[in-house]
XYZ file of C-alpha atoms in Angstrom:
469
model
C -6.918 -12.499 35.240
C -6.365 -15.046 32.670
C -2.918 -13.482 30.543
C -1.675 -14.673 27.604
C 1.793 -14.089 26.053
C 3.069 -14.370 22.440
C 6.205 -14.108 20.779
C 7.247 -13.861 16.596
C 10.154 -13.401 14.844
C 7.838 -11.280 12.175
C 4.794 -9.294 11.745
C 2.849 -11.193 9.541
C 3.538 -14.347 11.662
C 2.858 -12.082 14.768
C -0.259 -10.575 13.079
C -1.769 -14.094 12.170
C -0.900 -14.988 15.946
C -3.428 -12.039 16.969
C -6.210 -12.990 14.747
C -6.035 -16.916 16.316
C -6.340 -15.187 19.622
C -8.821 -12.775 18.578
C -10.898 -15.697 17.263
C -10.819 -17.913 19.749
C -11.762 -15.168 22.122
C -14.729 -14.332 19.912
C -15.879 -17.988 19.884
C -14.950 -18.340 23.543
C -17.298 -15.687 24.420
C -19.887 -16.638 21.945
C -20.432 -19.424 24.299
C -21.851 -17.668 26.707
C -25.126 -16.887 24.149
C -25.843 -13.245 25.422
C -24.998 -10.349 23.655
C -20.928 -9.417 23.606
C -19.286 -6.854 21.131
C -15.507 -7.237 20.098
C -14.819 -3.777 19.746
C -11.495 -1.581 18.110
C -10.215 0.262 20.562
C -6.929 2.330 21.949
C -4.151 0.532 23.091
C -3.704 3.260 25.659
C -0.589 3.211 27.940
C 0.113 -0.725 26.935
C 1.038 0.588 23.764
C 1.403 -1.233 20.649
C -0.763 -0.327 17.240
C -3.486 -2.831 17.183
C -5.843 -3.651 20.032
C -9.379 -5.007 20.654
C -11.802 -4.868 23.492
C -14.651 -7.854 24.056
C -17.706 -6.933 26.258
C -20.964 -8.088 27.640
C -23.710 -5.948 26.840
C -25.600 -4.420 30.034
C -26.957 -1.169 31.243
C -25.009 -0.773 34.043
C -21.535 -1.289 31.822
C -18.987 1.232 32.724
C -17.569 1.491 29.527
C -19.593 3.274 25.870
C -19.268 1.052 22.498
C -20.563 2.263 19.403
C -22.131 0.310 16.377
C -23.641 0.408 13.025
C -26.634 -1.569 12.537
C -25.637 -1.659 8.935
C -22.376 -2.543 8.102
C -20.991 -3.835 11.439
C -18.524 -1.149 12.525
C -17.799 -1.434 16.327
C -15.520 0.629 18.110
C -15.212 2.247 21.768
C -16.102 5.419 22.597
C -12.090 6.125 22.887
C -11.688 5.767 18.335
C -15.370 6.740 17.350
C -16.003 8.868 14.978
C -19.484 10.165 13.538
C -20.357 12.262 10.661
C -23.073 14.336 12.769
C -23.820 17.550 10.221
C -23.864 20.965 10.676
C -24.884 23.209 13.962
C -28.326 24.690 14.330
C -26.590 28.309 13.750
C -25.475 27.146 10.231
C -29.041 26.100 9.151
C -30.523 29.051 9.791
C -28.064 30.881 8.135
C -28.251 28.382 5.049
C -32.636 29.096 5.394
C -32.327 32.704 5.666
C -33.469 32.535 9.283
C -32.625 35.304 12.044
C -29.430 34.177 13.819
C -29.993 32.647 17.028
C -28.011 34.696 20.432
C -24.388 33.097 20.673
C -24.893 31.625 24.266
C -27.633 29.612 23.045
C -25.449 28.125 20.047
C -22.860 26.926 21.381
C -21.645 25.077 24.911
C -17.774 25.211 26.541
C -16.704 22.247 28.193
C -13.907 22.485 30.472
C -10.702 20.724 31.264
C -7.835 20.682 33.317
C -4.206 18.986 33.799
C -3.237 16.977 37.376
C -0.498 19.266 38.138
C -3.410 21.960 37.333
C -0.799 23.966 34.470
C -3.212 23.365 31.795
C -6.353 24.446 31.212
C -8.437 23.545 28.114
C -11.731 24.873 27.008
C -14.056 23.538 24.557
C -16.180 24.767 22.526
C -18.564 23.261 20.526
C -22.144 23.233 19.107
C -25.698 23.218 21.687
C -27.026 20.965 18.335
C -25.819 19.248 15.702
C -28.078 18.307 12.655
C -28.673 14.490 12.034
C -31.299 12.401 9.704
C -33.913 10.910 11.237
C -36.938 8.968 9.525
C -38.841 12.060 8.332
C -36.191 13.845 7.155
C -33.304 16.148 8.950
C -33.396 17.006 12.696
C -31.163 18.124 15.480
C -30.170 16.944 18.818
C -28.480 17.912 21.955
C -24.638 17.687 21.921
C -22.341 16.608 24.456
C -18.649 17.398 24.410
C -16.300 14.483 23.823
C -13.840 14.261 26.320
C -11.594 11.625 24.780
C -11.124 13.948 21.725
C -9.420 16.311 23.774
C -7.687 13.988 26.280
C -5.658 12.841 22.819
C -5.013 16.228 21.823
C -4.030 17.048 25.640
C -2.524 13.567 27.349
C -2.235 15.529 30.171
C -5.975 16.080 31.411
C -7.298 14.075 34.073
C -10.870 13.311 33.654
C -11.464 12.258 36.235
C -11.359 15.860 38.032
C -15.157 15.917 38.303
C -15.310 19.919 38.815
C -12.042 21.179 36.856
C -12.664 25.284 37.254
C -13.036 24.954 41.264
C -9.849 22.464 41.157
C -8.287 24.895 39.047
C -8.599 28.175 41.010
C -8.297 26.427 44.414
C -5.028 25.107 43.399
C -3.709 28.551 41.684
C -4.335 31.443 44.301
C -2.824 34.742 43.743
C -0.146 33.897 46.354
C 0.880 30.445 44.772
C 1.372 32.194 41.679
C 3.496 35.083 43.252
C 5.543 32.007 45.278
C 6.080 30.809 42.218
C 7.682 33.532 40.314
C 9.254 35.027 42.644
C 10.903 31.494 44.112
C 11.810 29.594 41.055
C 14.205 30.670 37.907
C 11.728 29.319 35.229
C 8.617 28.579 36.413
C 5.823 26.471 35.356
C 2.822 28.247 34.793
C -0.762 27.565 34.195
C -2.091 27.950 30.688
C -5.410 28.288 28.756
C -5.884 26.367 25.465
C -8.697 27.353 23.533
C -10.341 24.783 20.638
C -13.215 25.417 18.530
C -15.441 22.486 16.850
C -14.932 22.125 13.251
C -18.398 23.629 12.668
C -18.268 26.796 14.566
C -17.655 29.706 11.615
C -14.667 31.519 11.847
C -16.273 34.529 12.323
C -17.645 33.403 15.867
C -13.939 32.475 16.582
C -12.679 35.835 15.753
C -15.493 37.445 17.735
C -14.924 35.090 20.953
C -11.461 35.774 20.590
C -11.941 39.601 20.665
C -14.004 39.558 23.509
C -12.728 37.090 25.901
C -13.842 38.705 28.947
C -17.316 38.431 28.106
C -17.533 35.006 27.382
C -14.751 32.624 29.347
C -15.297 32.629 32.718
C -11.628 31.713 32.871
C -10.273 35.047 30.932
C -10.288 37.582 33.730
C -8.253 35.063 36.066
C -5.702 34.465 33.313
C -5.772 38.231 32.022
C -4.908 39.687 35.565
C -2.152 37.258 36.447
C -0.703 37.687 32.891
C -0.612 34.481 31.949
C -0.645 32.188 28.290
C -3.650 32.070 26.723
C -3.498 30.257 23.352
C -6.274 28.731 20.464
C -5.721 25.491 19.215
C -4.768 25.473 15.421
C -6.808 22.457 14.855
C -10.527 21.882 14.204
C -11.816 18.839 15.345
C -14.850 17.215 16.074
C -15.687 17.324 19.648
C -18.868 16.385 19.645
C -19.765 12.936 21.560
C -21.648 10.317 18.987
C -25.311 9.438 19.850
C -27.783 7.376 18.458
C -28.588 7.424 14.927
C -25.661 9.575 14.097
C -24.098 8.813 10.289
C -21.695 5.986 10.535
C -17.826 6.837 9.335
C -17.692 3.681 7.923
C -20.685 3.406 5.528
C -22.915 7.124 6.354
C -26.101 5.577 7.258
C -27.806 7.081 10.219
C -27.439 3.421 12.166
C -24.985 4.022 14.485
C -26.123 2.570 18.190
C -24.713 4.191 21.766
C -24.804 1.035 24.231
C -23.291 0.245 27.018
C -21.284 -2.867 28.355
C -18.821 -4.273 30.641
C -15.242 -5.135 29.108
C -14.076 -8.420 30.013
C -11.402 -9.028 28.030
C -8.680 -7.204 25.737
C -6.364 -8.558 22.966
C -3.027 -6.471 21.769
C -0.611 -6.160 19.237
C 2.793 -4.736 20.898
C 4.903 -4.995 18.380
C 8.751 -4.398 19.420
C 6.614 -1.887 22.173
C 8.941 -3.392 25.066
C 11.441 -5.923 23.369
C 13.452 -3.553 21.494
C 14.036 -1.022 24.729
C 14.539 -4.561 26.466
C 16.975 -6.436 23.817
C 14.705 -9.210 23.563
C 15.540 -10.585 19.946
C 15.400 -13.937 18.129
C 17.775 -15.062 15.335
C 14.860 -15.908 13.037
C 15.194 -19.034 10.058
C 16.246 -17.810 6.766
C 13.503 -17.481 4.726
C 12.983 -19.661 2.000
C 13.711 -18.859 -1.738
C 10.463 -18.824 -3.866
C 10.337 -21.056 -6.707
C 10.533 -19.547 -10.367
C 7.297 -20.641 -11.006
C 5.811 -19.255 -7.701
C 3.904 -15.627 -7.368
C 3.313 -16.092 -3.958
C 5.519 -13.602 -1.492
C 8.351 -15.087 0.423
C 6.482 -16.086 3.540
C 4.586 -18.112 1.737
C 1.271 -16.122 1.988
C -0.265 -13.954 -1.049
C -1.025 -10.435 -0.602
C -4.744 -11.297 -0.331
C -3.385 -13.287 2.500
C -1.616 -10.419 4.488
C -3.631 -8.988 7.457
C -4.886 -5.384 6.683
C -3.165 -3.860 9.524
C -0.115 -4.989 8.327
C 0.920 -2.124 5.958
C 0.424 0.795 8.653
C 2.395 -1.374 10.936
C 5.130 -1.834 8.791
C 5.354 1.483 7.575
C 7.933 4.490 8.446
C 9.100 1.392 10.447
C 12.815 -0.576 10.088
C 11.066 -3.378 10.511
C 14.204 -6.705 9.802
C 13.021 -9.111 7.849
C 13.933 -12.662 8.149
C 16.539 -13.235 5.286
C 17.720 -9.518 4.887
C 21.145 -9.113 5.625
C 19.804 -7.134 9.086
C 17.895 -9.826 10.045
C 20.882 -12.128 12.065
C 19.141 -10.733 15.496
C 15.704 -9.357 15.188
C 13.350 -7.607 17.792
C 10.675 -10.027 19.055
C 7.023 -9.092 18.011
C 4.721 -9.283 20.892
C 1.239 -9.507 21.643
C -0.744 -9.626 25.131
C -3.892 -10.809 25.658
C -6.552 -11.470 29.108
C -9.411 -12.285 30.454
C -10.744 -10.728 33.620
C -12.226 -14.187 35.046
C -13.522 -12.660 38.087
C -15.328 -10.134 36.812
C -16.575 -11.736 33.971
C -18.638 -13.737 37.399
C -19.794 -10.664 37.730
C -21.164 -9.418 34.960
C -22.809 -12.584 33.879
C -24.880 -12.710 37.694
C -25.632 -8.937 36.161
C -26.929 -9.501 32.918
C -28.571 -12.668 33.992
C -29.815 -12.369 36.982
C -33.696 -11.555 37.912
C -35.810 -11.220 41.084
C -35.431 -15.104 41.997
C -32.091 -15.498 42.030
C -28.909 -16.005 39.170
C -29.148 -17.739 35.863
C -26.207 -19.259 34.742
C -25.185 -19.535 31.258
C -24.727 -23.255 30.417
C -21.001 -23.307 30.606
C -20.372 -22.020 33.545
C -23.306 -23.169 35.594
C -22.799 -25.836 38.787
C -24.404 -28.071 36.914
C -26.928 -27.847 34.199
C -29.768 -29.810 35.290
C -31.204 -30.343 38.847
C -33.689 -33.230 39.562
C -36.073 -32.210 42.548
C -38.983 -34.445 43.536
C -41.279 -34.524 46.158
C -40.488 -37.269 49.081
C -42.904 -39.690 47.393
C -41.359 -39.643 44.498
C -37.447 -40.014 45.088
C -37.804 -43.477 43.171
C -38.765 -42.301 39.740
C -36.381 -39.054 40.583
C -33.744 -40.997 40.500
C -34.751 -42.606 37.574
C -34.836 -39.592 36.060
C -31.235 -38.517 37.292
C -30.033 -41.881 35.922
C -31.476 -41.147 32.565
C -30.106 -37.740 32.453
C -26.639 -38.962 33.349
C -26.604 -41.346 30.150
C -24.370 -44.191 29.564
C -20.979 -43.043 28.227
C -19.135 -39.645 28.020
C -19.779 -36.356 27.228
C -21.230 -36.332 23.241
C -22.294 -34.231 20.632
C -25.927 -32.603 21.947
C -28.070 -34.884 20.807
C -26.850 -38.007 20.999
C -29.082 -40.268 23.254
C -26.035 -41.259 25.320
C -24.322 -38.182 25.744
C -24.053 -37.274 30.111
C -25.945 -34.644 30.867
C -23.982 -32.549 33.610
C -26.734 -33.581 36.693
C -27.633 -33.450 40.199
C -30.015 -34.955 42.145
C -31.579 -32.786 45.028
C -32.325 -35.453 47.756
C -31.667 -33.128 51.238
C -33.699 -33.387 53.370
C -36.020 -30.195 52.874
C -39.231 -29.433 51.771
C -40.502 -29.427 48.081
C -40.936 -25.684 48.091
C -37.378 -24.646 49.936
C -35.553 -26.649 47.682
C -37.442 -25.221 44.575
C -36.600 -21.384 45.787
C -32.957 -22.749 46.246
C -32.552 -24.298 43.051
C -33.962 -20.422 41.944
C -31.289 -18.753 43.944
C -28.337 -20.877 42.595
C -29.298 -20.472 39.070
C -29.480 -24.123 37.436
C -30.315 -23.934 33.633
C -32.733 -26.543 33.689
C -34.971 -27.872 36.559
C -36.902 -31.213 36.621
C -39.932 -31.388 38.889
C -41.849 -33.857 40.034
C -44.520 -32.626 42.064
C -48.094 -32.007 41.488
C -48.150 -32.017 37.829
C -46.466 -35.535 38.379
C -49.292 -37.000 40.866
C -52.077 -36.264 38.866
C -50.751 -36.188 34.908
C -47.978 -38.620 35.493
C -45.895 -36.403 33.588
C -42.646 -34.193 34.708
C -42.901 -30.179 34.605
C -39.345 -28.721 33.262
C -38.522 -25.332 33.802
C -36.595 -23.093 31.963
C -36.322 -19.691 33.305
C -33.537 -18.163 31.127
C -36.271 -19.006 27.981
C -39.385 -18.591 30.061
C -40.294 -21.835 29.604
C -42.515 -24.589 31.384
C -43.138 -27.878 29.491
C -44.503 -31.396 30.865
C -43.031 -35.015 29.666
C -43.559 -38.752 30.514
C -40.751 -40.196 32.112
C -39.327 -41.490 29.099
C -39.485 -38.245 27.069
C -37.501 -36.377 30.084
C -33.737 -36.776 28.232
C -34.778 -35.983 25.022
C -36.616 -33.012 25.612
C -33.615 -31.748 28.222
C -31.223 -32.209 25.709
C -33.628 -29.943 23.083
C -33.819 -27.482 25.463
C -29.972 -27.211 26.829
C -29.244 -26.526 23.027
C -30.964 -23.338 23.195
C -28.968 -21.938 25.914
């Protein structure tokens, strides 16, 4: 892990800090030319107010990022937010249409605590309505389990089967140990919340008839334990494709997955303030008469949007204030996973021959393989590819090329596979194209590409063709 720690005296300084991190990271992985996202996301246990997740793009990502195609709004699964319409119940309703049966309207999703005293059900619509090319349809809807893990902390998701871990954990004898052995117990509860587009009247109904519908009623009923409904109506409903964006309502929002590989964040006074860690910041200097710009120096236009809901309900010292002799340092923390940003590049890139490195981070970028007859002119060609003076500009006909020559003693065709297996942007061959057209084949197998040059075209033409990757 590559980590990177920052330190101001004041949050504008410490927010400009964050947005020279966050775009060098942006143009660090930009380098990489395959697809990344820098994504909002929740600062989680770190803490802090602002945070930002970068990931490689790839099907077998662990982690969900969601995007407009329209107005660029990117966040993790954690902060989305979709404006996915009303419940197939409520259209029929609105079209004069029978009622469909309850149990085929809605779904429950359950969840439950690690120290198994909370219980929380879900429930939420079988369809939401959405707008499609044609017009308005519906589709399948999934319960969003980091909507209710911020309304509960305390549910684990990660309990795969939360009703058998629930009732294997509370017996009727554990409960009885428990009340009869401790003063005030600690005992399980059942927290009931309702989507925002389930009718009241359905609420009222499940509520009156609890036995019929939660499977969890009877076992709560019996032991005479809390069963509560959530006051609030949120959305629980997990985004999918095509859903309205909250951002700018078109339909263009995009489910993919992707790998994180890096994370930038904001902490604020998070962890100086409980740790005294304060500066005696520089008074601030007094603004001209003729000067509208604010006391840092920096206009309002300047000031990073974030700012304001940072600042706010928060005795934040300023520089210059009569407070402001010792001041709270304002952090920020930022990494790189190195290693497993390896890993997900020999994912993304990799096909049935072997890697493909990205040009940065590839052994080299060109290997020189020639059949034993021609080791003279592949040399030649190694020697040409190496240039004359240092690293340049692409382009420039002396710039070095970042070469090696292949010249163990194997066969044509084993070191060919090899070079495959390894990954090598570029390859230079001279084989049979080179016998009989006196020209060199290069290969390109992150472009799908297979060109032939004279000797003397060779640079140029690698040089053309590194700039594309």
């Amino acid at each position: 892990m590559k980590d990177l720690y920052t330190f101001d005296s004041t949050p504008e300084d410490a927010l400009q800090t964050y947005e020279k991190v966050r775009r060098t990271y942006d143009a660090f992985f930009g380098k990489f030319n395959i697809p990344f996202i820098t994504a909002e996301a929740d600062s989680g246990g770190i803490g802090g107010d602002l945070s930002h997740e970068y990931h490689f793009v790839t099907p077998n990502g662990e982690d969900t990022i969601i995007s407009c195609g329209s107005c660029g709004y990117v966040t993790n699964e954690e902060l989305a937010r979709s404006l996915a319409g009303a419940n197939v119940w409520e259209v029929r309703r609105k079209n004069n249409k029978p009622d469909p049966a309850v149990h085929e309207a809605y779904r429950s999703w359950l969840g439950v605590s690690s120290n198994r005293s909370l219980v929380v059900e879900a429930v939420f619509p079988k369809d939401v309505e959405i707008r499609i090319n044609y017009g308005m349809g519906f589709r399948g809807a999934e319960a969003n389990p980091y909507i209710l893990k911020s309304m509960f902390p305390a549910l684990d998701l990660r309990i795969e089967r939360p009703m058998k871990a629930f009732t294997d954990h509370w017996t009727s004898t554990s409960l009885n140990t428990v009340t009869s052995t401790t003063a005030q117990p600690t005992l399980p509860q059942l927290v009931q919340v309702f989507d925002y587009r389930i009718p009241q009247s359905f609420i009222n109904d499940r509520l009156s008839s609890q036995k019929k519908w939660s499977p969890l009623y009877t076992f709560f009923k019996n032991a005479g334990l809390t069963i509560t409904s959530s006051h609030a109506s949120p959305d629980l409903v997990r985004i999918g494709n095509h859903d309205p964006c909250p951002k700018c309502a078109k339909p263009s929002l995009r489910v993919q997955r992707a790998i994180e590989l890096g994370h930038t964040f904001y902490l604020g006074t998070r962890y100086s303030t409980p740790l005294h860690a304060t500066i005696t910041p520089k008074p601030a200097p007094k603004p001209s008469n003729d000067d509208d710009d604010d006391d840092d120096g920096s206009t309002n236009a300047d000031r990073h949007p974030a700012l304001e809901t940072i600042t706010k309900n928060k005795n934040v010292p300023q520089p210059g204030s009569s407070s402001s002799s010792s001041v709270p340092l304002q952090m920020g923390c930022h990494g790189i996973g190195i290693s497993r940003m390896i890993a997900a590049l020999a994912d993304a890139l990799s096909d049935s021959k072997g890697l493909v490195w990205p040009r940065i981070v590839a052994p080299f970028e060109v290997v020189v393989i020639a059949n034993k007859e021609y080791e003279r002119e592949a040399a030649r060609v190694y020697d040409s590819l190496r240039g004359r003076g240092e690293r340049k500009a692409d382009g420039d006909s002396d710039a070095a090329i970042d070469v090696i020559l292949d010249d163990r003693d194997k066969s044509f065709a084993w070191k060919l596979k090899d070079a495959d297996l390894i990954g090598y942007p570029v390859v230079v061959l001279l084989g049979s194209t080179f016998k009989e057209q006196g020209k060199c084949e290069v290969a390109v197998r992150r472009l799908g590409r297979r060109e032939s040059f004279r000797l003397e075209d060779v640079r140029r033409n690698v040089g053309r063709l590194l700039a594309e990757l």
